[in-house]
Short mmCIF file of C-alpha atoms and ligand atoms in Angstrom, two decimals:
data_model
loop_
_atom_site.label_atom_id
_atom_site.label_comp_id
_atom_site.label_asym_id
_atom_site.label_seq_id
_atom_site.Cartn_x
_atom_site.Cartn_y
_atom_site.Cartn_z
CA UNK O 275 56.82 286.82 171.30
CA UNK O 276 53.43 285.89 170.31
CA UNK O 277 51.06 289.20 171.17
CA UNK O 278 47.99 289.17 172.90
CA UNK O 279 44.78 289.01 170.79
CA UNK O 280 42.89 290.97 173.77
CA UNK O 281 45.95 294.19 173.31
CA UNK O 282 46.23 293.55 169.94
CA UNK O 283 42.45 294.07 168.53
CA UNK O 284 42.19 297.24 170.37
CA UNK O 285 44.80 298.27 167.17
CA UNK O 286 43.29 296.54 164.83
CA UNK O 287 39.87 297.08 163.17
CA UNK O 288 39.84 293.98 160.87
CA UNK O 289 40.76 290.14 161.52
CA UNK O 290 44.28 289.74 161.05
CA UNK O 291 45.81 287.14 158.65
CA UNK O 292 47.02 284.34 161.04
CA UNK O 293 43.95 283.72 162.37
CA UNK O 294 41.47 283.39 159.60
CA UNK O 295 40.22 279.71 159.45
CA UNK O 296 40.30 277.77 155.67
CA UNK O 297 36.66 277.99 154.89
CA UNK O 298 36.29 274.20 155.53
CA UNK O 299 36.85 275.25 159.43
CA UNK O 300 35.20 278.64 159.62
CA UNK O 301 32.05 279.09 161.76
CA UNK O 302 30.51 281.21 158.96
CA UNK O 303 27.03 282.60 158.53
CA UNK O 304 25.71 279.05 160.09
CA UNK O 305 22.71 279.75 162.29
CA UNK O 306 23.51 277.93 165.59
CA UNK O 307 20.53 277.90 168.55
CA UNK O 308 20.19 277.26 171.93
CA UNK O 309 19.45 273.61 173.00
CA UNK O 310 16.63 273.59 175.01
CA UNK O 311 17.55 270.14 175.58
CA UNK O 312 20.69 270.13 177.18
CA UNK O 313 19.96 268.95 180.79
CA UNK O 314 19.57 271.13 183.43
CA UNK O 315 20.27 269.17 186.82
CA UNK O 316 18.88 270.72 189.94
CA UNK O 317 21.86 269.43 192.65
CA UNK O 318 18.76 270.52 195.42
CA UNK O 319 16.64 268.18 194.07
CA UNK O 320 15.12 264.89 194.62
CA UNK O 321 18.40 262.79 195.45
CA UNK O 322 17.13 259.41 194.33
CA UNK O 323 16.63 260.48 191.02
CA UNK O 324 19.60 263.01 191.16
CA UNK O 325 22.35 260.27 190.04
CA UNK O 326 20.29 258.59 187.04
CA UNK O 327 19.82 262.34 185.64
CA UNK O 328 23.53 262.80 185.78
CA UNK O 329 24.30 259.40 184.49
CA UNK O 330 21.98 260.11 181.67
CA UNK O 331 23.38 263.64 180.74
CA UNK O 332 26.21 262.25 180.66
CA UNK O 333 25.78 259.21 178.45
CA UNK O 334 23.01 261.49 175.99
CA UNK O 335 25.12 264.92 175.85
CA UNK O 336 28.28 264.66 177.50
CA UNK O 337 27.16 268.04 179.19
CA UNK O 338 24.81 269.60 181.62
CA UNK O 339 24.11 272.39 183.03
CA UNK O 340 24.31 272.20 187.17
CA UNK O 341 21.72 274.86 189.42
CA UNK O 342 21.48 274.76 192.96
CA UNK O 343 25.11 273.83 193.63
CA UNK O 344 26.05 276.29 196.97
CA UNK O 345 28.80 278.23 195.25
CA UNK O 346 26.89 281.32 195.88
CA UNK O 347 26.22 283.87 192.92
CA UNK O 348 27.72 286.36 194.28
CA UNK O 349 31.26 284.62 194.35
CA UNK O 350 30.59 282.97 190.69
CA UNK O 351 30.04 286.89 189.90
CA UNK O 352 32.83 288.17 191.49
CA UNK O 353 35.56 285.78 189.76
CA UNK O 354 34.36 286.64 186.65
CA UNK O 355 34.40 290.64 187.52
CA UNK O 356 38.12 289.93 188.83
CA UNK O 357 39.28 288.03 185.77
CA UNK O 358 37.72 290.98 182.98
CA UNK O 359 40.17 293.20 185.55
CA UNK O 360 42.84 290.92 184.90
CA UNK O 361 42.68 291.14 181.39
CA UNK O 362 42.37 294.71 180.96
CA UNK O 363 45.43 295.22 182.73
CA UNK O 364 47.87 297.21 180.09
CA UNK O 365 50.38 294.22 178.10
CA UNK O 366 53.31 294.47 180.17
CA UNK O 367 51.28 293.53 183.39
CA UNK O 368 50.22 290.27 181.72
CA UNK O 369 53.06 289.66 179.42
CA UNK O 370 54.99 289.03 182.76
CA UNK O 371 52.90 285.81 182.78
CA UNK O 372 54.25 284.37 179.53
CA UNK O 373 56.84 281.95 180.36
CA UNK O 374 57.97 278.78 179.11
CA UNK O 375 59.48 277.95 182.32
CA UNK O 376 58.55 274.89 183.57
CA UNK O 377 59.10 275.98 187.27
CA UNK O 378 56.70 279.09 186.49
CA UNK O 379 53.10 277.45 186.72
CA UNK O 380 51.19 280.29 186.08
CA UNK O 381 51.11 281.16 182.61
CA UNK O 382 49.33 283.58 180.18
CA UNK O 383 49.03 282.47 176.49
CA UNK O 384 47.37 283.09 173.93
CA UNK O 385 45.52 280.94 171.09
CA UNK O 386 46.62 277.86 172.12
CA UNK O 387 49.98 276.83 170.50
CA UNK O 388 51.32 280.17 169.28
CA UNK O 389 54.46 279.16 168.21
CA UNK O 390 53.66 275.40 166.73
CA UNK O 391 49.79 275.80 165.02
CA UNK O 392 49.29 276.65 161.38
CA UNK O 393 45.96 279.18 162.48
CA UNK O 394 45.63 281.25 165.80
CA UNK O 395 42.26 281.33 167.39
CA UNK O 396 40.74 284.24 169.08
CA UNK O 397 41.78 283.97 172.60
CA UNK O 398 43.61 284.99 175.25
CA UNK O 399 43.55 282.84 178.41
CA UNK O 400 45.98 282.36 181.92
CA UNK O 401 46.03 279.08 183.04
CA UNK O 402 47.31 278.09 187.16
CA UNK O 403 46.88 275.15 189.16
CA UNK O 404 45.18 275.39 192.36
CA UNK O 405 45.50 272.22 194.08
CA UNK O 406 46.68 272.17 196.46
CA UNK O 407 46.10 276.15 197.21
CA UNK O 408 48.94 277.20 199.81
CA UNK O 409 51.59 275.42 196.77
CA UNK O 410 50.07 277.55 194.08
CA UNK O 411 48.65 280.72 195.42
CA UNK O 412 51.65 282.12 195.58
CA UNK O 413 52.51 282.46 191.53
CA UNK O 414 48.87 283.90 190.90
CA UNK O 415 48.58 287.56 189.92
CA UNK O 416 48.72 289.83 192.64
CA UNK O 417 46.94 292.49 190.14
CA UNK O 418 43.98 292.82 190.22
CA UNK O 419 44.28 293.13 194.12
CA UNK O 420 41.86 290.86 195.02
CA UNK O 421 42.62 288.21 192.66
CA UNK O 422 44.30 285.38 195.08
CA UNK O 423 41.58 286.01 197.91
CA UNK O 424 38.52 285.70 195.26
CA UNK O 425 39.92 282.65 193.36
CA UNK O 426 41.82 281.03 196.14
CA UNK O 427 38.04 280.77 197.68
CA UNK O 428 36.02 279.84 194.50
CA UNK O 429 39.07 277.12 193.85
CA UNK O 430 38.49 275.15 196.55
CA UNK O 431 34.15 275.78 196.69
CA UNK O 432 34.69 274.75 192.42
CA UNK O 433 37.06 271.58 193.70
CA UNK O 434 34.83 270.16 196.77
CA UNK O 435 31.61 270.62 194.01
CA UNK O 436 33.49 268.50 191.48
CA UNK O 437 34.24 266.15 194.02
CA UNK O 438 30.42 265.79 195.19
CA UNK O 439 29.67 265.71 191.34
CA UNK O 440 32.37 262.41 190.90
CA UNK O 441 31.09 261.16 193.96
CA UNK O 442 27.67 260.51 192.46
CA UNK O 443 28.95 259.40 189.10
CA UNK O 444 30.64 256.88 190.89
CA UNK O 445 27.52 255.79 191.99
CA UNK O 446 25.69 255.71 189.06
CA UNK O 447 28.54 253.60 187.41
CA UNK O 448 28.25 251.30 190.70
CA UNK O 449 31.81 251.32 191.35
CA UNK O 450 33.40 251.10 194.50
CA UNK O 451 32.97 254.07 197.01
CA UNK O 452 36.08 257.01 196.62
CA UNK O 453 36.86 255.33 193.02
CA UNK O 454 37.59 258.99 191.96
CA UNK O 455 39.45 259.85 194.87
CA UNK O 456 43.34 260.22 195.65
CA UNK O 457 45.80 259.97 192.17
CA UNK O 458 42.33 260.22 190.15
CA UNK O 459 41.67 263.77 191.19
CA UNK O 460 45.00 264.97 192.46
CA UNK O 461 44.75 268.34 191.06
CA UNK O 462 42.94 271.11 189.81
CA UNK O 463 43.38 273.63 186.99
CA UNK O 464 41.99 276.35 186.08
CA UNK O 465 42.16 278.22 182.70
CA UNK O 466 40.49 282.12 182.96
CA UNK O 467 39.51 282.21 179.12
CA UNK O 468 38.97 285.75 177.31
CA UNK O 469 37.49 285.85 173.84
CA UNK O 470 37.66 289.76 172.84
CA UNK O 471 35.35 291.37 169.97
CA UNK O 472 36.05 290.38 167.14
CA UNK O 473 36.06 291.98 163.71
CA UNK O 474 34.43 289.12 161.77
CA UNK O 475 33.11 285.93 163.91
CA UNK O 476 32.74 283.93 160.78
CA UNK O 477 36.01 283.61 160.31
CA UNK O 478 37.61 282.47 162.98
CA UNK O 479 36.93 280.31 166.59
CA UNK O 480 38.05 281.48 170.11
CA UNK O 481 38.25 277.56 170.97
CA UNK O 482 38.36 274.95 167.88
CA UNK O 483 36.27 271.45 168.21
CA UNK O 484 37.72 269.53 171.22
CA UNK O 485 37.15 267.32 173.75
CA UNK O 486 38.62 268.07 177.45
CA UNK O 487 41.27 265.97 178.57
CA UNK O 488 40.86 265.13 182.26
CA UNK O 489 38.26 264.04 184.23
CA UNK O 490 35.32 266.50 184.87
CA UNK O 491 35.39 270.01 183.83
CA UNK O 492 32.85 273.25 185.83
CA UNK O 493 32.55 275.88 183.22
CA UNK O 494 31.78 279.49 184.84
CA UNK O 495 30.28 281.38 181.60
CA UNK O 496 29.07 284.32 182.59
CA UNK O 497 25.67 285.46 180.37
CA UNK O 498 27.65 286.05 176.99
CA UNK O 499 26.51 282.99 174.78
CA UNK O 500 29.10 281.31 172.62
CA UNK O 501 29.79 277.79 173.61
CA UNK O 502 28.89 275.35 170.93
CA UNK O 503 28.78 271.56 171.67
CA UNK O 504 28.20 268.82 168.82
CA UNK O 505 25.07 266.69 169.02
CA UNK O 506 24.12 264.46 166.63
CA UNK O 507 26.87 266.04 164.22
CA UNK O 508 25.23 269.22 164.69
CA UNK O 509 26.48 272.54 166.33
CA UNK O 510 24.08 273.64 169.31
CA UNK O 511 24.45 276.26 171.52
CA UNK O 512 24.90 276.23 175.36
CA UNK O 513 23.13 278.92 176.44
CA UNK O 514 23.88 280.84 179.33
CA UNK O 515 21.95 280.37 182.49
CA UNK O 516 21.84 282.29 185.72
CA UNK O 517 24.12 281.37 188.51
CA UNK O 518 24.63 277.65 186.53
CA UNK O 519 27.37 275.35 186.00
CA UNK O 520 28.68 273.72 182.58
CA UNK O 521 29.83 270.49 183.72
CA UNK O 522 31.34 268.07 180.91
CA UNK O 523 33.04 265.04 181.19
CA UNK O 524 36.72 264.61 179.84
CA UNK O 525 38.08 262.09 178.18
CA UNK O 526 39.24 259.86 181.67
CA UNK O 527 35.99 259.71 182.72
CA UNK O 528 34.98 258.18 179.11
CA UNK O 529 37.71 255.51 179.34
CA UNK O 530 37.33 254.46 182.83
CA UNK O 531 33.81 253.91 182.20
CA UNK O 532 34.75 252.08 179.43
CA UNK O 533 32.63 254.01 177.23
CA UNK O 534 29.52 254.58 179.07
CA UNK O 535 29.74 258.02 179.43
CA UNK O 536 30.81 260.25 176.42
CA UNK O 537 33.04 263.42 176.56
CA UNK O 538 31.79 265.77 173.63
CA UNK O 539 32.93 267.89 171.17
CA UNK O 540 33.03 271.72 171.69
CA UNK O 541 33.96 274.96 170.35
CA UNK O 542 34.14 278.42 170.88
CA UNK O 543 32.46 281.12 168.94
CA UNK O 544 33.71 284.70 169.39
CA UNK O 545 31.01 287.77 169.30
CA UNK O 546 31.59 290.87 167.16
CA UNK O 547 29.87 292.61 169.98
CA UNK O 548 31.14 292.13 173.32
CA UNK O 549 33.88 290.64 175.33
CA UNK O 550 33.62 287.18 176.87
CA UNK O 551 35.45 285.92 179.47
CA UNK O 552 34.83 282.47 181.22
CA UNK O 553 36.53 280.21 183.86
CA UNK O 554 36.97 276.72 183.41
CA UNK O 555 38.11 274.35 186.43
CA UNK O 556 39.29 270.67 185.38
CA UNK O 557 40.10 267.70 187.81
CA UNK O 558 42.90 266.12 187.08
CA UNK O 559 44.26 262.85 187.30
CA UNK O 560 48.33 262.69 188.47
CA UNK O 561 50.62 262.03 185.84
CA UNK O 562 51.95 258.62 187.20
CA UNK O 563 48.35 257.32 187.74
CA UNK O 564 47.52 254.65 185.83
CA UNK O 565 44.19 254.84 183.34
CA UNK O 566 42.01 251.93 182.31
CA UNK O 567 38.23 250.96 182.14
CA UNK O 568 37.11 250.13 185.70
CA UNK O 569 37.55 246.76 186.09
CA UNK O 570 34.30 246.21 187.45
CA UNK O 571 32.92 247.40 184.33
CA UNK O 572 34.37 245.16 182.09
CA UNK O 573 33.49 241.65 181.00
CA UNK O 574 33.52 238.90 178.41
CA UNK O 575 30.31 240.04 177.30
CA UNK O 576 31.72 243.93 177.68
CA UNK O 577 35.34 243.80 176.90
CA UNK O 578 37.59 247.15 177.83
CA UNK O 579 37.38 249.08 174.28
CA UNK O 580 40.81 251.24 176.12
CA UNK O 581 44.27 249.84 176.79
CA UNK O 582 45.77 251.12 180.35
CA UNK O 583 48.25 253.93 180.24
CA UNK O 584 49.43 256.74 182.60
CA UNK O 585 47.62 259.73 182.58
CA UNK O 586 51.23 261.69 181.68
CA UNK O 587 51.20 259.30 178.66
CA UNK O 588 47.79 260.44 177.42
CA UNK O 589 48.73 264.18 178.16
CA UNK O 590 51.89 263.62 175.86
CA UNK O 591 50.09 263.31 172.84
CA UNK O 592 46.83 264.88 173.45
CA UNK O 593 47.23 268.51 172.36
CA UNK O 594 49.38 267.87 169.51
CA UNK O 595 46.54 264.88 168.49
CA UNK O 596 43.89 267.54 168.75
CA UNK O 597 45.44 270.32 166.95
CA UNK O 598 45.63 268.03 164.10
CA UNK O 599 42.14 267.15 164.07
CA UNK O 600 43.06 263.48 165.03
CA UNK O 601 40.90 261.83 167.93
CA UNK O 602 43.28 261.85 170.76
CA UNK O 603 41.86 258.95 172.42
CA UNK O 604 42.02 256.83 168.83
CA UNK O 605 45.88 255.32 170.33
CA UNK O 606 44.56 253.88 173.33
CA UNK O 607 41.96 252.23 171.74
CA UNK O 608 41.91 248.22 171.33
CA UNK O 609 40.94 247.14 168.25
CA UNK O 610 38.55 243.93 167.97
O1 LIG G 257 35.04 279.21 177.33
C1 LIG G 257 34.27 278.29 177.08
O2 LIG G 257 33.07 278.44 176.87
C2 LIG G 257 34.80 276.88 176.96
C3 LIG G 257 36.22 276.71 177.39
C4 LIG G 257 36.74 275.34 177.09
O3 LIG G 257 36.14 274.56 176.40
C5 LIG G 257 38.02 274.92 177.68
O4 LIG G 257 38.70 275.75 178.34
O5 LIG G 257 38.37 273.73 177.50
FE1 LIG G 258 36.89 272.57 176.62
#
């Protein structure tokens, strides 16, 4: 069974084998700062200008970072002081979670396909759905204690934000009112990341260069920096801010905007200094729904540069694409 990075590093004072990168795909001694540039959208702010800055992020960076979005601080604290709980829970408490049971939707893993990929990466992470809450609730941890209560709430304050952030994207992109509504966002996931210490950060990644698969995706992350996102083919960081949201756009939202909006390459950096744990929440399309650019936003002059396909389709092929290094959404592209 693979072992958990977070149980096992407490053991062991250097990087182990598995997990060291071929220096071609090693973080190394590059010097990475913070973009100062990377939007930040006020959600309080002046509404008319409100969905032009999002459309803008969105089409620039792929990413922005959301303040003044009514999830409260102290809830966006407590979920993350609940999840470090979680994961310093002895082994056995979370090892109950690995499962490859398909009826058993809560899951712990670890890196990301233990058993299948050539180079682990530095993380630990349990992954539930939460959409709708009284189906899933149920399979979440009941250690720590308070763990269905605190993320049962921030769930659904994370889902109804997502939905208010869609809402206005689908008014920048001037498409019909509720586009992103029923099959579009049927569900919501959330993965509780953990990166521990680590030995030697320049040889490894906690997350390698990806882009999100779904629709929209809130990132909690705490005050430890470590994101990375790629902009202009370099590495900048995302650096932490109080009380904000990451919010990036997945790969659906790029191909029903036929191409308008760009989901970005990220990656993970782990600290030889502290622990970082993080909370991602993605909207997800259902896996019968069918994909395509809008067809509103498609014309002679603007043909659709994606074929249609089901959302379970695109899931099919997606991590495997990915952990290969091979652009995932590259097969449902048309070619001129
Ligand atoms: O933990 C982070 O900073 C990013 C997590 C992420 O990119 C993901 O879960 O897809
Ligand atoms: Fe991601």
């Amino acid at each position: 069974m693979a072992q958990l990075i977070s149980n096992m590093c407490s053991i062991q004072p250097v990087v182990p084998e598995s997990y060291i990168l071929p220096p071609e795909r090693r973080p190394g001694q590059l010097v990475v700062h913070p973009c100062k540039t990377i939007p930040v959208i006020d959600l309080d702010g002046d509404q008319n200008e409100l969905v032009q800055e999002i459309i803008k992020a969105s089409q620039e960076y792929g990413f922005f970072q959301l303040i003044n979005h009514g999830v409260s601080e102290e809830l966006m604290k407590d979920v993350l002081v609940v999840a470090k709980e979680f994961f310093d829970l002895p082994a056995e408490e979370k090892q109950r979670f690995f499962s490859e049971d398909p009826k058993q939707t809560c899951r712990m893993k670890t890196s990301i396909d233990f058993a299948r990929e050539k180079v682990h990466f530095w993380r630990d992470s349990l992954r539930h759905p939460c959409h709708p809450l009284e189906e899933h609730i149920q399979q979440w941890p009941e250690n720590p204690a308070r763990y269905r209560e605190v993320f049962g709430q921030y769930s659904v304050e994370v889902r109804n934000l997502s939905l208010r952030i869609l809402d206005l994207v689908c008014e920048g992109l001037v498409l019909e009112p509720g586009y992103f509504g029923g099959e579009l966002s049927w569900g919501q996931k959330m993965s509780v990341n953990h990166y521990p210490r680590c030995p030697d950060p320049t040889l490894v990644l906690g997350l390698p260069k990806h882009r999100d698969a779904y629709l929209i995706t809130l990132l909690n992350q705490g005050d430890v920096p470590g994101l990375q996102v790629l902009k202009d083919e370099q590495w900048v960081a995302v650096e932490p801010l109080p009380h904000a949201f990451v919010v990036n756009i997945n790969h659906m939202l790029q191909i029903i905007s036929n191409g308008k909006l760009k989901s970005a390459d990220h990656r993970v950096v782990p600290s030889s200094n502290v622990a970082r744990t993080t909370i991602a929440s993605f909207i997800r399309p259902s896996s019968d729904v069918v994909v395509q650019p809008a067809t509103s936003l498609v014309s002679e002059s603007n043909p659709p540069l994606y074929k249609s396909f089901t959302f379970g389709d695109f899931i099919g092929s997606y991590m495997k694409d990915t952990l290969e290094g091979i652009d995932p959404l590259e097969r449902f592209m048309i070619r001129p």
